[in-house]
XYZ file of C-alpha atoms in Angstrom:
715
model
C 167.945 96.988 70.399
C 171.287 98.460 69.430
C 172.739 101.057 67.092
C 176.106 101.046 65.398
C 176.683 104.773 65.942
C 175.036 107.566 67.893
C 175.586 109.951 64.988
C 173.249 108.190 62.531
C 170.126 109.427 64.203
C 168.291 110.146 67.405
C 166.773 106.991 68.820
C 164.230 106.837 71.627
C 164.114 103.668 73.724
C 160.997 103.807 75.856
C 161.407 102.106 79.233
C 159.075 99.384 80.311
C 155.962 100.599 82.076
C 156.645 98.098 84.829
C 159.801 99.082 86.700
C 162.228 96.377 87.640
C 162.517 95.965 91.341
C 165.932 96.254 92.952
C 165.739 92.628 94.075
C 165.092 91.492 90.485
C 168.085 93.460 89.240
C 170.316 92.026 91.963
C 169.119 88.501 91.143
C 169.890 89.055 87.477
C 173.394 90.334 88.297
C 173.998 87.389 90.617
C 173.029 84.874 87.950
C 174.771 86.540 85.004
C 178.086 87.739 86.419
C 178.907 85.457 89.334
C 181.932 83.247 88.781
C 180.760 80.588 91.218
C 177.462 79.467 89.708
C 176.839 76.414 91.872
C 175.539 78.369 94.879
C 174.564 81.660 93.243
C 170.845 81.150 93.779
C 171.336 80.170 97.426
C 173.528 83.203 98.065
C 170.915 85.473 96.540
C 168.093 83.912 98.567
C 170.177 84.254 101.749
C 170.984 87.875 100.931
C 167.356 88.706 100.221
C 166.104 86.963 103.373
C 168.697 88.718 105.536
C 167.878 92.121 104.111
C 164.119 91.603 104.569
C 164.716 90.826 108.251
C 166.955 93.857 108.702
C 164.500 96.082 106.838
C 161.623 94.931 109.033
C 163.675 95.545 112.169
C 164.704 98.995 110.900
C 161.091 100.001 110.295
C 160.150 98.931 113.817
C 163.061 100.924 115.283
C 162.140 104.070 113.366
C 158.483 103.682 114.278
C 159.384 103.439 117.972
C 161.736 106.424 117.753
C 159.042 108.607 116.158
C 156.216 107.324 118.365
C 156.655 109.917 121.122
C 156.768 112.778 118.626
C 153.703 111.548 116.727
C 151.785 110.990 119.964
C 152.507 114.561 121.060
C 151.338 115.912 117.712
C 148.156 113.836 117.845
C 147.506 115.137 121.370
C 148.008 118.712 120.162
C 145.609 118.226 117.259
C 143.072 116.557 119.513
C 143.131 119.508 121.890
C 142.789 121.978 119.053
C 139.941 119.990 117.566
C 138.073 119.547 120.844
C 138.222 123.291 121.463
C 136.581 123.930 118.095
C 134.053 121.121 118.532
C 132.840 122.186 121.948
C 133.139 125.916 121.256
C 134.927 126.387 124.562
C 136.045 129.685 125.984
C 139.605 129.018 124.841
C 138.509 128.533 121.244
C 136.218 131.561 121.455
C 139.118 133.701 122.618
C 141.369 132.282 119.939
C 138.674 132.888 117.331
C 138.312 136.465 118.567
C 141.974 137.099 117.943
C 141.837 135.006 114.714
C 144.663 132.720 115.885
C 145.366 129.519 113.939
C 146.613 126.488 115.933
C 150.128 125.828 114.594
C 152.678 123.110 115.339
C 156.308 124.024 114.654
C 157.951 120.666 113.992
C 161.770 120.933 114.165
C 163.191 117.901 112.340
C 166.829 118.886 111.782
C 168.982 119.330 108.694
C 168.692 115.688 107.577
C 166.123 116.674 104.952
C 166.178 113.296 103.189
C 164.755 111.657 106.336
C 161.795 114.033 106.558
C 159.719 112.089 104.005
C 159.492 109.092 106.317
C 158.436 111.267 109.261
C 155.758 113.113 107.297
C 154.409 109.892 105.795
C 154.121 108.410 109.279
C 152.486 111.575 110.585
C 150.002 111.664 107.705
C 149.074 107.996 108.207
C 148.584 108.441 111.959
C 146.406 111.517 111.465
C 144.271 109.878 108.799
C 143.837 106.749 110.910
C 142.953 108.441 114.200
C 142.060 112.121 113.840
C 140.989 113.367 110.432
C 140.841 112.237 106.803
C 141.562 115.796 105.657
C 145.349 116.073 105.552
C 147.248 118.030 102.888
C 151.025 117.874 102.459
C 152.415 120.883 100.574
C 155.904 121.397 99.167
C 157.466 124.710 98.181
C 158.307 123.573 94.639
C 154.587 123.009 93.950
C 153.441 126.314 95.477
C 155.213 129.264 93.821
C 152.073 131.397 94.270
C 148.962 131.530 96.437
C 146.843 130.269 93.529
C 149.013 127.182 93.124
C 148.911 126.590 96.872
C 145.112 126.697 96.959
C 144.912 124.381 93.947
C 147.205 121.831 95.582
C 145.434 122.155 98.923
C 141.930 121.649 97.559
C 143.093 118.947 95.174
C 144.575 116.858 97.995
C 141.655 117.424 100.357
C 139.066 116.561 97.718
C 141.104 113.562 96.507
C 141.307 114.736 92.891
C 144.305 115.102 90.583
C 145.362 118.646 89.804
C 147.376 119.520 86.712
C 148.823 122.887 87.673
C 150.225 123.532 84.186
C 146.792 123.189 82.617
C 145.270 125.512 85.215
C 147.756 128.370 84.995
C 145.110 130.803 83.806
C 142.229 129.291 85.782
C 141.340 129.337 89.453
C 139.160 126.204 89.437
C 139.584 122.507 90.097
C 137.601 119.676 88.547
C 135.710 117.594 91.122
C 133.529 114.863 89.560
C 131.521 116.749 86.921
C 131.678 120.108 88.687
C 134.286 122.841 88.648
C 135.014 124.434 92.013
C 136.740 127.775 92.374
C 139.999 127.605 94.362
C 139.189 129.939 97.217
C 138.706 129.732 100.942
C 134.879 130.197 100.795
C 134.702 127.281 98.328
C 136.795 125.154 100.663
C 134.526 126.032 103.598
C 131.418 125.194 101.586
C 132.897 121.861 100.571
C 133.881 121.091 104.176
C 130.397 121.919 105.456
C 128.771 119.709 102.828
C 131.126 116.802 103.590
C 130.656 116.979 107.368
C 126.874 117.336 107.060
C 126.817 114.303 104.769
C 128.732 112.352 107.385
C 126.358 113.461 110.146
C 123.311 112.406 108.104
C 124.580 108.848 107.566
C 122.890 105.851 109.127
C 123.811 105.177 112.786
C 125.865 102.089 111.893
C 127.954 103.940 109.328
C 128.315 106.904 111.630
C 129.493 104.610 114.415
C 132.124 103.085 112.140
C 133.409 106.437 110.959
C 133.500 107.943 114.456
C 135.559 105.014 115.665
C 138.393 106.221 113.439
C 137.826 109.966 113.086
C 136.528 112.755 115.250
C 133.205 114.331 114.489
C 133.789 117.502 112.415
C 137.457 116.623 112.032
C 140.039 119.400 111.580
C 141.732 120.246 108.292
C 145.472 119.740 108.701
C 147.830 121.532 106.323
C 151.467 120.412 106.503
C 154.154 122.681 105.056
C 156.870 120.110 104.479
C 159.775 122.537 103.936
C 158.791 125.865 105.412
C 162.169 127.529 104.772
C 161.712 127.045 101.012
C 158.316 128.759 100.813
C 158.297 132.382 99.685
C 157.324 134.930 102.321
C 154.431 136.335 100.285
C 152.788 132.932 99.786
C 152.907 132.150 103.510
C 151.690 135.592 104.518
C 148.751 135.571 102.106
C 147.648 132.083 103.094
C 147.880 132.769 106.849
C 146.010 136.093 106.594
C 143.248 134.578 104.445
C 142.915 131.531 106.700
C 142.749 133.606 109.888
C 139.740 135.473 108.532
C 137.810 132.190 108.229
C 139.080 130.353 111.308
C 135.636 130.569 112.958
C 134.164 128.590 110.033
C 136.935 126.088 109.280
C 138.870 124.102 111.952
C 142.233 124.647 110.287
C 145.495 123.439 111.885
C 148.935 124.181 110.416
C 152.102 122.108 110.791
C 155.391 123.726 109.798
C 158.239 121.347 108.941
C 161.417 123.165 109.988
C 164.953 121.979 109.245
C 166.949 124.784 110.899
C 165.524 126.729 113.844
C 162.070 127.861 115.041
C 163.303 131.435 114.653
C 162.808 131.021 110.902
C 159.081 131.611 111.485
C 159.746 135.123 112.750
C 162.303 135.784 110.008
C 159.887 134.816 107.251
C 156.762 136.349 108.767
C 156.331 139.876 110.147
C 154.850 140.310 113.602
C 151.446 141.249 112.200
C 151.257 137.811 110.520
C 153.009 135.637 113.115
C 150.674 137.045 115.780
C 147.858 135.248 113.935
C 149.421 131.894 114.825
C 149.102 130.051 118.138
C 152.427 128.197 117.908
C 153.485 125.133 119.886
C 157.014 123.762 119.426
C 157.822 120.075 118.825
C 161.365 118.682 118.613
C 162.219 115.400 116.913
C 164.936 113.038 118.061
C 168.476 114.084 117.132
C 169.752 112.371 113.980
C 172.925 111.344 115.853
C 170.868 109.633 118.547
C 168.801 108.040 115.800
C 171.949 106.681 114.152
C 173.322 105.372 117.457
C 170.072 103.483 118.019
C 170.193 101.975 114.520
C 173.789 100.811 115.011
C 172.980 99.475 118.469
C 169.993 97.440 117.262
C 171.377 96.227 113.917
C 175.131 95.822 114.364
C 175.593 95.253 118.084
C 173.353 92.223 118.179
C 173.697 88.511 117.530
C 170.353 88.322 115.721
C 171.928 89.028 112.335
C 175.030 87.114 111.224
C 176.242 89.830 108.835
C 178.730 92.359 110.267
C 180.559 95.458 109.053
C 184.311 95.824 109.263
C 185.867 98.820 111.002
C 186.858 100.717 107.844
C 183.498 100.091 106.171
C 181.603 101.284 109.235
C 183.857 104.332 109.425
C 183.122 105.187 105.770
C 179.358 105.087 106.416
C 179.667 107.130 109.623
C 181.902 109.731 107.949
C 179.425 110.156 105.101
C 176.695 110.601 107.703
C 178.635 113.125 109.814
C 180.255 115.182 107.052
C 177.709 115.053 104.218
C 173.994 114.737 104.953
C 173.195 113.491 108.499
C 170.759 111.142 106.788
C 169.864 107.938 108.595
C 168.019 106.711 105.493
C 171.179 107.052 103.404
C 173.122 105.199 106.100
C 170.617 102.329 105.871
C 170.898 102.326 102.059
C 174.679 102.145 102.424
C 174.223 99.245 104.826
C 172.026 97.501 102.251
C 174.692 98.072 99.606
C 177.265 96.428 101.886
C 175.061 93.352 102.240
C 174.557 93.042 98.481
C 178.248 93.603 97.731
C 179.328 91.052 100.352
C 177.060 88.283 99.076
C 177.938 89.151 95.479
C 181.726 89.197 95.853
C 182.339 86.604 98.587
C 181.757 82.997 97.384
C 181.688 81.752 100.996
C 178.943 84.201 102.022
C 176.570 81.249 101.658
C 177.743 80.368 105.198
C 176.700 83.811 106.495
C 173.402 82.502 107.777
C 171.583 81.759 111.007
C 172.658 79.012 113.375
C 169.948 76.580 112.299
C 171.241 76.482 108.692
C 175.007 76.451 109.284
C 175.479 72.697 109.739
C 173.491 71.778 106.647
C 175.323 74.278 104.456
C 178.788 73.437 105.783
C 178.426 69.731 105.003
C 177.061 70.502 101.519
C 180.185 72.449 100.508
C 181.925 71.308 97.337
C 185.646 70.729 96.941
C 186.100 74.140 95.270
C 184.377 75.853 98.185
C 186.615 73.980 100.618
C 189.581 75.317 98.676
C 188.139 78.810 99.040
C 188.110 78.324 102.808
C 191.747 77.221 102.748
C 192.670 80.399 100.859
C 191.234 82.731 103.519
C 194.033 84.682 105.287
C 192.496 84.120 108.726
C 192.266 80.365 108.096
C 195.899 80.255 106.972
C 196.979 81.868 110.248
C 194.862 79.339 112.116
C 196.487 76.401 110.266
C 199.986 77.693 110.989
C 199.294 77.536 114.736
C 198.196 73.876 114.652
C 200.241 70.710 114.964
C 201.703 69.185 111.817
C 199.258 66.256 111.775
C 196.230 68.531 112.055
C 197.663 70.855 109.431
C 197.797 67.984 106.923
C 194.201 66.996 107.693
C 192.957 70.577 107.323
C 194.705 71.047 103.982
C 193.917 67.655 102.410
C 190.804 66.164 104.044
C 187.566 67.961 103.075
C 185.454 66.076 105.636
C 187.771 67.035 108.458
C 187.803 70.621 107.177
C 183.996 70.780 107.233
C 183.882 69.567 110.851
C 186.476 72.163 111.843
C 184.650 74.879 109.893
C 181.430 74.180 111.765
C 183.267 74.503 115.107
C 185.005 77.709 114.030
C 181.748 79.295 112.875
C 180.138 78.391 116.194
C 183.107 79.940 118.012
C 182.692 83.070 115.893
C 179.013 83.309 116.833
C 179.852 82.935 120.552
C 182.572 85.560 120.140
C 180.008 88.038 118.790
C 177.637 87.476 121.718
C 180.395 87.870 124.308
C 181.862 90.859 122.466
C 178.590 92.776 122.582
C 178.065 92.093 126.309
C 181.534 93.258 127.359
C 181.396 96.206 124.951
C 178.237 97.431 126.658
C 179.857 97.019 130.079
C 182.893 99.005 128.946
C 180.605 101.680 127.529
C 178.886 101.982 130.905
C 182.294 102.761 132.425
C 183.524 105.153 129.742
C 180.248 107.088 129.497
C 180.342 107.740 133.271
C 183.747 109.441 133.155
C 184.139 113.237 133.295
C 185.974 113.048 129.950
C 185.453 110.697 127.014
C 188.835 109.550 125.626
C 187.152 106.617 123.840
C 184.087 108.617 122.792
C 180.705 109.115 124.390
C 178.638 107.060 121.940
C 178.838 103.275 121.838
C 179.437 103.407 118.056
C 182.702 105.281 118.682
C 183.781 102.668 121.211
C 182.789 99.886 118.804
C 184.946 101.377 116.024
C 187.898 101.699 118.403
C 187.593 98.019 119.406
C 187.307 96.875 115.786
C 190.300 98.909 114.654
C 192.928 97.359 116.935
C 193.459 96.033 120.444
C 191.770 98.753 122.399
C 193.718 98.039 125.613
C 196.936 99.030 123.837
C 195.767 102.559 123.015
C 196.501 105.739 124.964
C 192.799 106.592 125.104
C 192.081 103.348 126.931
C 194.862 104.012 129.486
C 193.455 107.487 130.081
C 190.008 105.998 130.625
C 191.391 103.528 133.191
C 193.114 106.327 135.082
C 189.867 108.298 135.213
C 187.944 105.169 136.256
C 190.323 104.721 139.219
C 189.116 108.099 140.531
C 185.370 107.386 140.466
C 183.476 107.762 143.708
C 181.618 104.992 145.454
C 178.159 105.961 144.258
C 179.173 105.959 140.598
C 181.021 102.657 140.956
C 178.074 100.933 142.581
C 175.728 102.211 139.862
C 178.117 101.066 137.128
C 178.517 97.594 138.664
C 174.751 97.174 138.968
C 174.300 98.031 135.272
C 177.078 95.615 134.294
C 175.414 92.829 136.294
C 172.143 93.432 134.444
C 173.922 93.352 131.072
C 175.801 90.123 131.796
C 172.754 88.404 133.299
C 170.845 89.012 130.049
C 173.176 86.511 128.347
C 171.519 83.197 127.549
C 174.606 81.064 128.174
C 176.691 80.392 131.265
C 179.792 82.158 129.979
C 179.463 85.079 132.373
C 178.192 83.294 135.493
C 181.593 83.632 137.154
C 181.812 87.300 136.153
C 178.349 88.029 137.573
C 179.280 86.395 140.887
C 182.475 88.436 141.032
C 180.665 91.716 140.369
C 178.028 90.908 142.994
C 180.856 90.189 145.425
C 182.268 93.654 144.705
C 178.863 95.202 145.407
C 178.671 93.396 148.750
C 182.150 94.619 149.702
C 181.173 98.205 148.884
C 178.159 97.904 151.169
C 180.338 96.549 154.016
C 182.700 99.507 153.695
C 180.053 101.986 154.826
C 180.667 101.653 158.558
C 184.451 101.479 158.172
C 184.465 104.596 156.005
C 182.678 106.634 158.682
C 185.335 105.621 161.265
C 188.142 106.638 158.917
C 186.502 110.034 158.443
C 186.511 110.560 162.241
C 190.214 109.724 162.444
C 191.095 112.066 159.600
C 189.309 114.982 161.307
C 191.558 114.939 164.427
C 194.675 116.365 162.676
C 192.510 119.133 161.321
C 191.368 120.026 164.841
C 194.974 120.131 166.082
C 195.827 122.344 163.154
C 193.156 124.819 164.186
C 194.646 125.074 167.701
C 198.049 126.234 166.377
C 198.302 129.999 166.447
C 202.085 130.384 166.195
C 203.363 130.634 162.603
C 206.326 128.290 163.227
C 204.195 125.569 164.762
C 201.603 126.039 162.073
C 204.164 125.461 159.282
C 205.595 122.452 161.135
C 202.169 120.878 161.502
C 201.364 121.434 157.796
C 204.631 119.729 156.763
C 203.919 116.795 159.031
C 200.418 116.500 157.644
C 201.779 116.568 154.082
C 204.330 113.840 154.851
C 201.683 111.694 156.481
C 199.529 111.948 153.392
C 202.442 110.903 151.174
C 203.265 107.866 153.248
C 199.642 106.983 153.940
C 198.559 103.593 152.665
C 195.613 103.126 150.346
C 192.276 102.852 152.069
C 190.148 99.749 151.677
C 187.826 101.633 149.336
C 190.706 102.693 147.098
C 192.087 99.169 147.015
C 188.654 97.789 146.158
C 188.214 100.423 143.442
C 191.537 99.428 141.880
C 190.478 95.783 142.042
C 187.189 96.510 140.268
C 188.869 98.456 137.456
C 191.513 95.754 137.012
C 188.839 93.069 136.764
C 186.949 95.007 134.087
C 190.266 95.457 132.294
C 190.808 91.671 132.331
C 187.354 91.125 130.765
C 188.157 93.665 128.046
C 191.456 91.967 127.192
C 189.756 88.586 127.030
C 186.601 89.336 125.056
C 187.203 92.534 123.035
C 189.732 91.038 120.663
C 189.472 92.705 117.198
C 187.417 90.758 114.682
C 190.365 90.681 112.258
C 192.086 88.218 114.598
C 189.196 85.751 114.532
C 189.279 82.749 112.197
C 186.832 82.780 109.245
C 185.841 86.369 109.958
C 185.877 87.060 106.179
C 182.689 84.995 105.836
C 180.532 87.294 107.963
C 182.470 90.584 107.922
C 182.401 92.919 104.927
C 185.716 94.785 104.650
C 185.488 96.271 101.145
C 185.841 99.900 102.204
C 187.386 100.932 98.867
C 184.520 99.344 96.919
C 181.931 101.012 99.119
C 183.679 104.373 98.853
C 183.688 104.047 95.080
C 179.917 103.437 95.086
C 178.929 106.173 97.535
C 181.504 108.949 96.965
C 180.682 110.160 93.496
C 183.597 111.162 91.220
C 181.837 112.341 88.028
C 184.972 113.644 86.296
C 186.801 110.353 86.796
C 183.791 108.340 85.639
C 183.350 110.532 82.560
C 187.024 110.286 81.638
C 186.931 106.505 82.043
C 183.816 106.199 79.894
C 185.246 108.302 77.061
C 188.837 107.066 77.217
C 188.053 103.381 77.904
C 184.524 102.723 76.620
C 184.950 98.957 77.035
C 184.965 99.501 80.827
C 181.249 100.343 80.863
C 180.063 98.775 77.593
C 181.653 95.403 78.495
C 182.842 95.020 74.911
C 186.403 93.732 74.604
C 186.483 94.703 70.922
C 186.751 98.331 72.045
C 189.861 97.705 74.164
C 192.982 99.431 72.823
C 196.360 98.839 74.408
C 199.251 101.256 74.106
C 197.112 104.378 73.776
C 195.656 103.467 70.380
C 192.238 104.548 69.112
C 189.754 101.953 67.881
C 187.592 102.834 64.893
C 184.831 100.715 66.459
C 184.507 103.035 69.428
C 181.630 105.557 69.617
C 182.316 108.795 67.765
C 182.503 110.905 70.925
C 185.193 108.583 72.344
C 187.301 108.974 69.201
C 186.925 112.757 69.261
C 187.728 112.873 72.979
C 190.947 110.845 72.602
C 192.072 113.017 69.694
C 191.415 116.205 71.650
C 193.666 114.930 74.485
C 196.605 115.101 72.059
C 196.005 118.796 71.246
C 197.063 121.996 72.949
C 195.030 124.940 74.210
C 193.501 125.689 70.809
C 192.299 122.908 68.499
C 192.057 123.388 64.745
C 188.703 121.980 63.626
C 189.996 121.091 60.128
C 192.927 119.093 61.489
C 190.619 117.508 64.056
C 188.174 116.465 61.330
C 190.942 114.972 59.182
C 192.273 112.959 62.141
C 188.751 111.777 62.934
C 188.186 110.769 59.310
C 191.471 108.865 59.262
C 190.519 106.826 62.332
C 186.974 106.123 61.176
C 187.989 105.062 57.672
C 190.938 102.930 58.805
C 188.990 99.736 58.164
C 187.919 100.878 54.706
C 191.373 101.590 53.278
C 191.417 98.288 51.405
C 188.175 99.170 49.630
C 188.859 100.244 46.062
C 185.837 102.545 46.034
C 187.011 104.509 49.059
C 187.045 108.273 48.713
C 190.338 110.105 48.232
C 192.118 111.613 51.232
C 191.232 115.196 50.284
C 187.523 114.444 50.213
C 185.554 113.883 53.372
C 182.337 111.980 53.209
C 179.257 113.980 54.238
C 178.182 111.284 56.671
C 181.555 111.347 58.438
C 181.392 115.148 58.509
C 177.967 115.015 60.171
C 179.164 112.429 62.693
C 182.129 114.653 63.557
C 179.948 117.731 64.068
C 177.613 115.804 66.322
C 180.488 114.380 68.408
C 182.083 117.817 68.816
C 178.734 119.270 69.869
C 178.348 116.540 72.510
C 181.867 117.240 73.761
C 181.020 120.939 74.036
C 177.834 120.093 75.912
C 179.869 118.086 78.437
C 182.132 121.085 79.014
C 185.399 119.874 77.481
C 185.662 122.555 74.782
C 184.187 125.937 73.900
C 184.244 128.188 70.811
C 187.268 130.471 70.583
C 186.989 134.196 69.907
C 190.603 134.362 68.711
C 190.147 132.127 65.670
C 186.811 131.173 64.177
C 188.008 127.796 62.920
C 189.401 126.811 66.344
C 187.918 125.685 69.647
C 189.464 126.136 73.086
C 190.220 123.171 75.305
C 188.889 123.510 78.882
C 190.205 120.485 80.799
C 193.775 119.557 81.667
C 195.545 116.935 83.717
C 194.776 113.320 84.367
C 192.031 111.855 86.538
């Protein structure tokens, strides 16, 4: 459906009831807009398969990271429940003081990641502890009545329309209406638990295998800081009065600090809570784990360039601390790479590379020859091989297969040595190259890390490590290199083990050297005369200057130099590798344009150049002209750019009418210039109103027939 002008009426286009999945949209874009249609479907299938694998791995990582926290919460709820079930002394005392078991769950400021945590927590509780879990949000609970409606609606598994119940305190359950109050909730809970107890033994056995008998009622306040103080106070006071009848457990989701509980609640209310604190994993540690498992691995062929990775990390550190948004950005990089890079069809697993390389067409071979990294590679070859690479497609395919295999081996070796270097740098008293492995990875991708001042500083600090630290570091490096499947690092492992043996042999020699070094100190203690004392100190100082390096110091220097040689050999930046464009996404500017919103620029582009978004070349106007085929608001916007601070509405209308009726000048029945058609007048009024709504103009108090312009300067 289409309309010729937005000013002819208000049209409603209802969306389809079935939403299009993101994968369907991407597939449509691949098929409709890709220039290279011969492998579009294969590129899309490869992209989709790769993302599904990464998504599955991401979910496993996040599940493992949250496992400890969820286990602790389940243990807390189990203890609280068992106390109520067995009516122990602890629960009796708690009931006497009307204390409600409460878990203060500190999740951090990355609010967008909280949904995943709460969904996981709710699923774990419903699978193992209790089916009665309610998740409340502040926006749905402006008052205590709304809170009780939401609470009972979720517990009783019925839909609640809060707007329709503004003047009522009841919820509809089956054919009955239940009053939203704590006694009604207790009565419902008693009836449900008694019904469960009266079931047949087989059914009871099945239910008890998943849930506890008389399971607790868990109420989760997702965003505690956003709840009003009165709502929290009223609910806690009311619940504490019925704690002996209802096994209620509260979970507060906190984004800032646990002190917010005492700021929101007075002592008389907070004393009704038996609070236990739970801390989730830091979002920075979470991000480091994601990068370690997804990027620093050879399982996935797709890689991020240094600038792209830095854009994603900067957005994480300076905007939202959201790991979920980082993963979405990573997904966007995958889609953009496979969409824009015709050779991304070769960004696949090892088993498929050979088949795809030898099925390349002549045009795809030409695309390989145009890659900057491949051009540098050709320039380094002999003249005969250069001719074969540039003219013989079969020879090019054989060489491409070898180069892609070399690139895969480079990635495996890079990750191993990067981890070894990180073991060294993270053990130093200072962190010139950063403490996290992601910081070290970015430094290695950016340029030759051994040529930087930070690397030299790290080597100097490494040459001052003690024996214990060096031995520990070497043992960790041996474990890392031995985990490699190939034989690339066999020689390196033998060398490191040799260093460890030499350190062990130095133990006896070091004790003898300590005995020798003590004798000058004893002689120094015997000197009582000031002259002799100064003479002895000078001699001791000179001896230290001229003293040769000990065997330990020489061995320490040798170890550091050997690690330095491994770094120079294996941590070459990816930009220097041939065919790196196939697997590395380096479109930092494109990614920044997608993720860093610039609404003013986008709005100016849409109004000034409508063909940019509408994909209609008929709307293109070169030289600053105005097309009469453009939408009315675009015409009005371009005309207003030519005006000063105040815009005369009559002159504006005449200019608008002139542009709109430009195509109708040849018509003999056209209206005279001093008469404006009513339809054009209505279109102008509507366009000006839309421009005012967008904030470009406002009515002027100086002149009634003028409007004031609000925006200046280019975008």
